[in-house]
Coordinates of C-alpha atoms in Angstrom, one line a residue:
X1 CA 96.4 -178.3 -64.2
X2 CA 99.4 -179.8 -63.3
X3 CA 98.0 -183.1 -61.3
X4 CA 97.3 -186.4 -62.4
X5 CA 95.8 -187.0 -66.4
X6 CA 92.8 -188.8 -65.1
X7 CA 90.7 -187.2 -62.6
X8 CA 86.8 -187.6 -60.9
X9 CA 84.9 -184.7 -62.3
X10 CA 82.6 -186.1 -65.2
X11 CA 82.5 -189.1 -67.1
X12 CA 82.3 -187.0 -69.9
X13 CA 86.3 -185.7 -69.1
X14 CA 87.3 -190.0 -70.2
X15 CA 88.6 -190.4 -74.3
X16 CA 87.2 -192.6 -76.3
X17 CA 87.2 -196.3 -75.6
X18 CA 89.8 -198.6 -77.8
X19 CA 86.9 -200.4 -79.7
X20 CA 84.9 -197.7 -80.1
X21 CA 88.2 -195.6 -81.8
X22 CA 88.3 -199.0 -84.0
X23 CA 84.8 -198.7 -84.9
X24 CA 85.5 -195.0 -86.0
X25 CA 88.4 -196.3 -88.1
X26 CA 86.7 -199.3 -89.8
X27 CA 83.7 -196.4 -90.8
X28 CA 86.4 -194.1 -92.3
X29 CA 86.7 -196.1 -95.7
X30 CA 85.6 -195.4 -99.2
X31 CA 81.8 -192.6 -99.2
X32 CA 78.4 -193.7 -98.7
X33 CA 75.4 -192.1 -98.8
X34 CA 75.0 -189.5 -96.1
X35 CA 72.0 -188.8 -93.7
X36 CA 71.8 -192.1 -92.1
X37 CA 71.3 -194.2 -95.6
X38 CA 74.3 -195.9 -95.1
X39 CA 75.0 -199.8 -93.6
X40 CA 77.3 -198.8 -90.4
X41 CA 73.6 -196.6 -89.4
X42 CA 71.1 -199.4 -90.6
X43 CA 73.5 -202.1 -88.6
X44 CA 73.3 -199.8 -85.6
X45 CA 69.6 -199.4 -85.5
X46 CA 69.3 -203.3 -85.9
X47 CA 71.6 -203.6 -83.3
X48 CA 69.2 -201.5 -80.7
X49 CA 66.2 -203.7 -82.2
X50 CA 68.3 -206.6 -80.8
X51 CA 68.8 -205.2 -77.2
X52 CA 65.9 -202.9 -76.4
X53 CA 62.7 -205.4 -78.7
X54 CA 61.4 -205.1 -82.0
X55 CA 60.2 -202.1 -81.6
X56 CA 62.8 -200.0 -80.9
X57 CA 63.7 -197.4 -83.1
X58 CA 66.5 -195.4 -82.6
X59 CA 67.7 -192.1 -84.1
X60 CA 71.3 -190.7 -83.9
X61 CA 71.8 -187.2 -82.6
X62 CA 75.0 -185.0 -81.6
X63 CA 74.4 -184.4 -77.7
X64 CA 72.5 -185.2 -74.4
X65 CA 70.3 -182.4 -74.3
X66 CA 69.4 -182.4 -77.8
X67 CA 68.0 -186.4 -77.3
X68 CA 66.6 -185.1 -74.0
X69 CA 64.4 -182.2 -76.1
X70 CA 64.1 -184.0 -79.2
X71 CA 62.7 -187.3 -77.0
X72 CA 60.5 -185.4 -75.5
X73 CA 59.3 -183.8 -78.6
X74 CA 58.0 -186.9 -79.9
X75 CA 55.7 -186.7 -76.8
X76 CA 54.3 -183.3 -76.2
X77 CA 52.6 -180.1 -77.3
X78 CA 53.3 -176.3 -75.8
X79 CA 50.1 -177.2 -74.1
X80 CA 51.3 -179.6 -71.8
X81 CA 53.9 -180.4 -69.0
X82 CA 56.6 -182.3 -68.2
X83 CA 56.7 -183.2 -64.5
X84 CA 60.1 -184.1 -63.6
X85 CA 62.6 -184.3 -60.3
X86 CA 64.0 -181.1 -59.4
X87 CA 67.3 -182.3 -59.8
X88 CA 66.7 -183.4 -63.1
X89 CA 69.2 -182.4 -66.0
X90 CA 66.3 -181.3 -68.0
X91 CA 65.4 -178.9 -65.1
X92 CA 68.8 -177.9 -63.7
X93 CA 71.3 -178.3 -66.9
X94 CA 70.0 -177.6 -70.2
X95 CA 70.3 -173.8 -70.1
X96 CA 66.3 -173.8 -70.6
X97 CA 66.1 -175.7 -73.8
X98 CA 63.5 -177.5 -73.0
X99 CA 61.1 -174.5 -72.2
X100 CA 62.3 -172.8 -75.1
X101 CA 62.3 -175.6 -77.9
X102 CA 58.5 -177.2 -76.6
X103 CA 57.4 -174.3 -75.0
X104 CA 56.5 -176.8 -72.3
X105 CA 56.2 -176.0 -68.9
X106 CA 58.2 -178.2 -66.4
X107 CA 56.6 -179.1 -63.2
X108 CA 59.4 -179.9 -60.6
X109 CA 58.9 -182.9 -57.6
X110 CA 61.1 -182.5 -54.7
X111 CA 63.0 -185.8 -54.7
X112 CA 65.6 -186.1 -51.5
X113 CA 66.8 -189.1 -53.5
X114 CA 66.3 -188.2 -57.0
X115 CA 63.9 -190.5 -57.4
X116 CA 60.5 -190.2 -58.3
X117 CA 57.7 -192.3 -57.7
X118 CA 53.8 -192.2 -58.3
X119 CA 53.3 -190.6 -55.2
X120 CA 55.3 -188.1 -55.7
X121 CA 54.3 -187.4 -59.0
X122 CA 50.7 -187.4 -58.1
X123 CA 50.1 -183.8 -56.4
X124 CA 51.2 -182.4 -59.8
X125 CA 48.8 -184.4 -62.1
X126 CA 46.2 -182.2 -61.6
X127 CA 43.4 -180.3 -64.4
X128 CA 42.9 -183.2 -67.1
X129 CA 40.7 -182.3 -69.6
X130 CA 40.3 -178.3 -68.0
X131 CA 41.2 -175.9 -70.6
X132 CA 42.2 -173.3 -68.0
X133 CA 45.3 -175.6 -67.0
X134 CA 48.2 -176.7 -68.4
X135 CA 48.3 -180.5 -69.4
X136 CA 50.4 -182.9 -67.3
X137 CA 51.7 -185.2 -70.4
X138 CA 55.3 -186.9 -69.5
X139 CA 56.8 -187.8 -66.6
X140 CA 60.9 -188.0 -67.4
X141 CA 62.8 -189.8 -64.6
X142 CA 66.9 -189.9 -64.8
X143 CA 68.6 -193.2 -64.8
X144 CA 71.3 -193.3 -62.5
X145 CA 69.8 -190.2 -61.2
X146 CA 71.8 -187.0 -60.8
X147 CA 72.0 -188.4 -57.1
X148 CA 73.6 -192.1 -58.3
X149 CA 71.4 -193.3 -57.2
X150 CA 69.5 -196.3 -59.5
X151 CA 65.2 -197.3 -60.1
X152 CA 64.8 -200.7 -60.1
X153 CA 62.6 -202.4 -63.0
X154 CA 59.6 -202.3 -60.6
X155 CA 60.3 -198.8 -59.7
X156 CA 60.3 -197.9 -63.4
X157 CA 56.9 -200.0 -64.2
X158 CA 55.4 -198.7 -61.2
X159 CA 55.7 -195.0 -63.0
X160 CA 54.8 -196.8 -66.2
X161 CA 51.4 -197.7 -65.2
X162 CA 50.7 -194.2 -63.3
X163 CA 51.2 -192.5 -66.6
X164 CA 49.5 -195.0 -68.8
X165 CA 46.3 -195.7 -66.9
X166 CA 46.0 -191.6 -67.5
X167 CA 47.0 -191.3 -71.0
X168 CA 50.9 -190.0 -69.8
X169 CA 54.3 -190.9 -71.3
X170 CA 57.2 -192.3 -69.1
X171 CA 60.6 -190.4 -70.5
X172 CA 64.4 -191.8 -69.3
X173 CA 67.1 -189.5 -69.6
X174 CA 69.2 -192.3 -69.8
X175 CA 72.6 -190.5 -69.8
X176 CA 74.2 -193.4 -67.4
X177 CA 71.6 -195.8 -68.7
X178 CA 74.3 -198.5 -69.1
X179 CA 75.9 -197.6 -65.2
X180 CA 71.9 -198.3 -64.2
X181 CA 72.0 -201.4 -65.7
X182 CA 75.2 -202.3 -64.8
X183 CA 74.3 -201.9 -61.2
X184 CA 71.6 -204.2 -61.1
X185 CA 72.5 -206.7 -62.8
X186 CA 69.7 -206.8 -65.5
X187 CA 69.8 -206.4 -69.6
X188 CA 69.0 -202.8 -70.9
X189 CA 65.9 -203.7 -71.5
X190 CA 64.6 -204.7 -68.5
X191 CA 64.7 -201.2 -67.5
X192 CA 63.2 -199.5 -70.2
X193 CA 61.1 -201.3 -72.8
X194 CA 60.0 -204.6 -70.0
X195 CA 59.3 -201.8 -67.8
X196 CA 57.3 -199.9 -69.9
X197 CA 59.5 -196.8 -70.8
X198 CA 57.9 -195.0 -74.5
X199 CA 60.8 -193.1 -75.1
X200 CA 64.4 -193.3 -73.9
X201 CA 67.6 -190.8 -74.3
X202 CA 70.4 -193.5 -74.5
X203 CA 73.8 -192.1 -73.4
X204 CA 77.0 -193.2 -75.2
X205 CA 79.3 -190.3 -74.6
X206 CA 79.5 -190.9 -71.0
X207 CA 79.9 -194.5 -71.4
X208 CA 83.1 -193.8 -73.8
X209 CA 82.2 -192.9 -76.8
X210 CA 83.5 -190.1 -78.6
X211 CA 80.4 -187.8 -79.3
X212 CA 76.8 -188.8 -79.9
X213 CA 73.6 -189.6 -78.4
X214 CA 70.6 -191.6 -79.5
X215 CA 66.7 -191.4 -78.9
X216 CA 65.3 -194.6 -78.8
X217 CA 61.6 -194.7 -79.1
X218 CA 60.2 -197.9 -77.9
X219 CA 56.5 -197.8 -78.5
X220 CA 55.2 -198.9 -81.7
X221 CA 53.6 -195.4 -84.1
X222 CA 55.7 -192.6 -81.8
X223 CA 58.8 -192.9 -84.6
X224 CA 56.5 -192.4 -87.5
X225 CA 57.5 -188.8 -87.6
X226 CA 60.8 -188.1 -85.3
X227 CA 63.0 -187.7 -88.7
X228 CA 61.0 -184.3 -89.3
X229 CA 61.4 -183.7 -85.6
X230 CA 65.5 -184.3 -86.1
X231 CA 65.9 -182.5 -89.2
X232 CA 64.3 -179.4 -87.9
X233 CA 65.8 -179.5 -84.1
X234 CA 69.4 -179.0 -86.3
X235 CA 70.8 -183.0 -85.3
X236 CA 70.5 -184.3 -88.5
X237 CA 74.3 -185.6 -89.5
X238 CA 75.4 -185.9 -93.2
X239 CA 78.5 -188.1 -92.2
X240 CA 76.0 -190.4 -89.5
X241 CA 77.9 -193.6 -89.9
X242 CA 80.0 -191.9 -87.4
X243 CA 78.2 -191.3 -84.8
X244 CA 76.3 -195.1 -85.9
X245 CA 79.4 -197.3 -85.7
X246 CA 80.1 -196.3 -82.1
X247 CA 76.9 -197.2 -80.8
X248 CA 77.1 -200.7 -82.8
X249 CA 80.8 -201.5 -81.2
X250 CA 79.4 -200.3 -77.6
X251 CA 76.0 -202.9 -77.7
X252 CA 78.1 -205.3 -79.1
X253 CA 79.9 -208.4 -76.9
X254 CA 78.2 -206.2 -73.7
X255 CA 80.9 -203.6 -74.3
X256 CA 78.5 -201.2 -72.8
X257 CA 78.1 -203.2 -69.6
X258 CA 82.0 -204.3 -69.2
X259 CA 83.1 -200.2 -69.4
X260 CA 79.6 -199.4 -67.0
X261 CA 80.6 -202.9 -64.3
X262 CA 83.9 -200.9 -64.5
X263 CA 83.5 -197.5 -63.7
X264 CA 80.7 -198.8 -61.2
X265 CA 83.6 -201.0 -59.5
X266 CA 85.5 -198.1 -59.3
X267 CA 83.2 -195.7 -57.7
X268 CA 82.6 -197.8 -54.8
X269 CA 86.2 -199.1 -54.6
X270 CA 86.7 -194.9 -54.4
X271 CA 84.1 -194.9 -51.9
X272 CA 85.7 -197.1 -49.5
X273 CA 89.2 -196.0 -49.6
X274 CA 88.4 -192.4 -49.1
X275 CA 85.8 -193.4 -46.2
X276 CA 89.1 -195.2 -44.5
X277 CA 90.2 -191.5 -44.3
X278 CA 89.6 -190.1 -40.8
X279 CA 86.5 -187.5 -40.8
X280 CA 85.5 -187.9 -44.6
X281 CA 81.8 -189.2 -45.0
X282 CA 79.4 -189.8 -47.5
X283 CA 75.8 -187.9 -48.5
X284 CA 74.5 -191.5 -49.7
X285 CA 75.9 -195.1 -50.5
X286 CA 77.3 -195.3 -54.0
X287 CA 75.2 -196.9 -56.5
X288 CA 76.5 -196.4 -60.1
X289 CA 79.4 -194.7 -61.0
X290 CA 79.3 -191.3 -58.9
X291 CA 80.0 -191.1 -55.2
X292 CA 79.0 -187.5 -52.9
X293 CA 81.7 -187.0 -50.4
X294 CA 81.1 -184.5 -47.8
X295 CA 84.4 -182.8 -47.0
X296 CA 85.6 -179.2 -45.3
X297 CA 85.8 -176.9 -47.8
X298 CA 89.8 -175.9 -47.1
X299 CA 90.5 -179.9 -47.6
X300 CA 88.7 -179.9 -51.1
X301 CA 90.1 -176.6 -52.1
X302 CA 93.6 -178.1 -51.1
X303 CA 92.8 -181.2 -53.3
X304 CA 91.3 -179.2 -56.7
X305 CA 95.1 -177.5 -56.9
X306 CA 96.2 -181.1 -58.6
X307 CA 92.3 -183.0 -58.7
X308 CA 89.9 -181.6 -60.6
X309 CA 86.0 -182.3 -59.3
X310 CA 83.1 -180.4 -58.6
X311 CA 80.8 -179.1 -56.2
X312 CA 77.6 -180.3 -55.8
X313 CA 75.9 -178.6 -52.5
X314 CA 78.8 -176.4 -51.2
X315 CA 76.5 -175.5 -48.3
X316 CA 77.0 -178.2 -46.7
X317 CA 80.3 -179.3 -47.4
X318 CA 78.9 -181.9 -50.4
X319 CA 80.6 -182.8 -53.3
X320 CA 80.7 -185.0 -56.7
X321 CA 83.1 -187.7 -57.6
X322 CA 82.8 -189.6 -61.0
X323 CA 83.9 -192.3 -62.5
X324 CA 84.9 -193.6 -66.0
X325 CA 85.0 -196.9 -68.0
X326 CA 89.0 -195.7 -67.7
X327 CA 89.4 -194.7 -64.3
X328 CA 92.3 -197.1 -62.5
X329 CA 92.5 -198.6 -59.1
X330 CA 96.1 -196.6 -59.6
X331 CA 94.0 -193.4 -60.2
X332 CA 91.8 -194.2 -56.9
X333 CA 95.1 -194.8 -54.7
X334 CA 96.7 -191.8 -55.2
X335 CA 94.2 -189.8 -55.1
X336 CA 92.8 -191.3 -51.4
X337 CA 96.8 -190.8 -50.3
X338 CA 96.3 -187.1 -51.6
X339 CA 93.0 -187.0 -49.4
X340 CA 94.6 -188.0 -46.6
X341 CA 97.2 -185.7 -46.7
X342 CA 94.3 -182.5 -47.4
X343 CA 92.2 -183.8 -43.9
X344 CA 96.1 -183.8 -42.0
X345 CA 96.5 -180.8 -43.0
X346 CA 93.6 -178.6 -43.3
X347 CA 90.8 -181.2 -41.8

């Protein structure tokens, strides 16, 4: 690609924050014990205790979908179900791991928004107690949802106390966990642990870090076992101070929600400019970090020769910019000045 070096395809295309490459060069002294005995993991997993309660224990793990499976784990049998949002990563991204690894089945909720809510999620809770049908046992949501779009703190209780009051989990992929947060203004844990979330998948490569995920299980007994569940699901790390020492330099002095308010600025800063363009529109307003322009298909064709982003419906001319706790009001200009130029010439 011969464009620009930053770009709006994923936030997973950014490098690695500053402090977070510090943090990776302050671990890299002298050995200590491997498998998570060592202090840059046990400060780490204080460090959650201190943002997310007392109860919060969080595990280190290599990647997204192995905290998504691995969360949900903790939770279910190959009896039950997950009900989820048919856009859901766990539904549309994971290349069927979760079927495969719980032998769960996944019940899908149409979700215009992305969002689920009790009401929603109510048609599919259905057969408790009847040995003929599988068992609805977790509800996951996504926080931003693959749409951008953000549940409040009562949004996230209100699915809370659906699945409680019938022995259910609640489940947050929380890939853009921190962008959530940032949006609304709140602390991490006003969105999961206040709000009633058992277990949360708390994103850190999107949020600049360099690789590495953690599951973050929030309700007091479900932790008892997860190391078993770790080892054996092949995300065990020898060298875990690693993968540790970012998480403690991104919850530290709100890194996490300076690089989140960033990229969230940025997005809607994106979202303006390129609206100024004659005949561009968006699906939805722009609530996180990821905006959904809907564009001809020759003008976004034109514009992937030097931009790289990706489709998200192209049936209806609707596609997916993201950005990062890097991208730059620079970034944003020139690449509204190269929209302009596609719609002139091929609008």
């Amino acid at each position: 690609m011969k464009g620009p070096t930053r770009s709006f395809a994923s936030d997973n295309n950014s490098g690695v924050h500053p402090r977070v490459m510090r943090a990776l060069e302050d671990a890299n002294r002298d050995h200590v014990l491997a498998y998570g005995d060592d202090p840059y993991t046990e400060a780490a997993r204080r460090r959650f205790k201190q943002v997310l309660g007392e109860h919060a224990e969080a595990f280190f793990v290599f990647n997204g979908t192995a905290a998504n499976v691995l969360g949900l784990a903790s939770l279910v049998k190959p009896y039950h179900a997950v009900i989820t949002s048919e856009w859901a990563h766990v539904a549309q991204d994971e290349c069927g791991a979760p079927e495969k690894h719980l032998g769960t089945k996944l019940l899908l909720v149409a979700a215009p928004d992305g969002k689920l809510t009790p009401e929603r999620v109510a048609p599919h809770v259905k057969g408790l107690g009847d040995q003929h049908h599988v068992q609805p046992r977790v509800v996951s949501i996504t926080q931003s949802t693959e749409l951008g779009t953000v549940y409040t703190p009562a949004e996230v209780r209100a699915l809370a106390d659906y699945c409680h009051a019938r022995g259910m989990f609640l489940h947050v992929d929380g890939a853009r966990i921190a962008n959530a947060a940032a949006a609304l203004g709140v602390e991490l844990r006003a969105i999961t642990t206040d709000a009633g979330v058992d277990v949360l998948s708390f994103g850190g490569t999107k949020n600049g870090l360099m690789f590495g995920e953690a599951v973050v299980l929030l309700r007091a007994g479900l932790a008892d076992d997860f190391r078993f569940l770790r080892k054996q699901g092949m995300q065990l790390a020898s060298k875990m101070r690693f993968v540790a020492a970012q998480f403690d330099a991104l919850l530290q002095d709100d890194l996490w929600r300076k690089s989140a308010e960033h990229a969230n600025r940025m997005a809607k800063l994106l979202a303006a400019e390129t609206t100024k363009v004659p005949g561009v529109k968006l699906a939805r307003p722009v609530e996180a970090n990821a905006a959904f322009p809907l564009l001809p298909a020759r003008v976004a064709e034109a514009l992937q020769k030097d931009w790289l982003f990706y489709p998200w419906d192209p049936a209806r001319g609707e596609y997916r910019w993201v950005c990062s706790f890097d991208t730059t009001e620079a970034d944003v200009k020139a690449f509204v000045a190269a929209l302009r130029d596609a719609m002139a010439k091929h609008g």
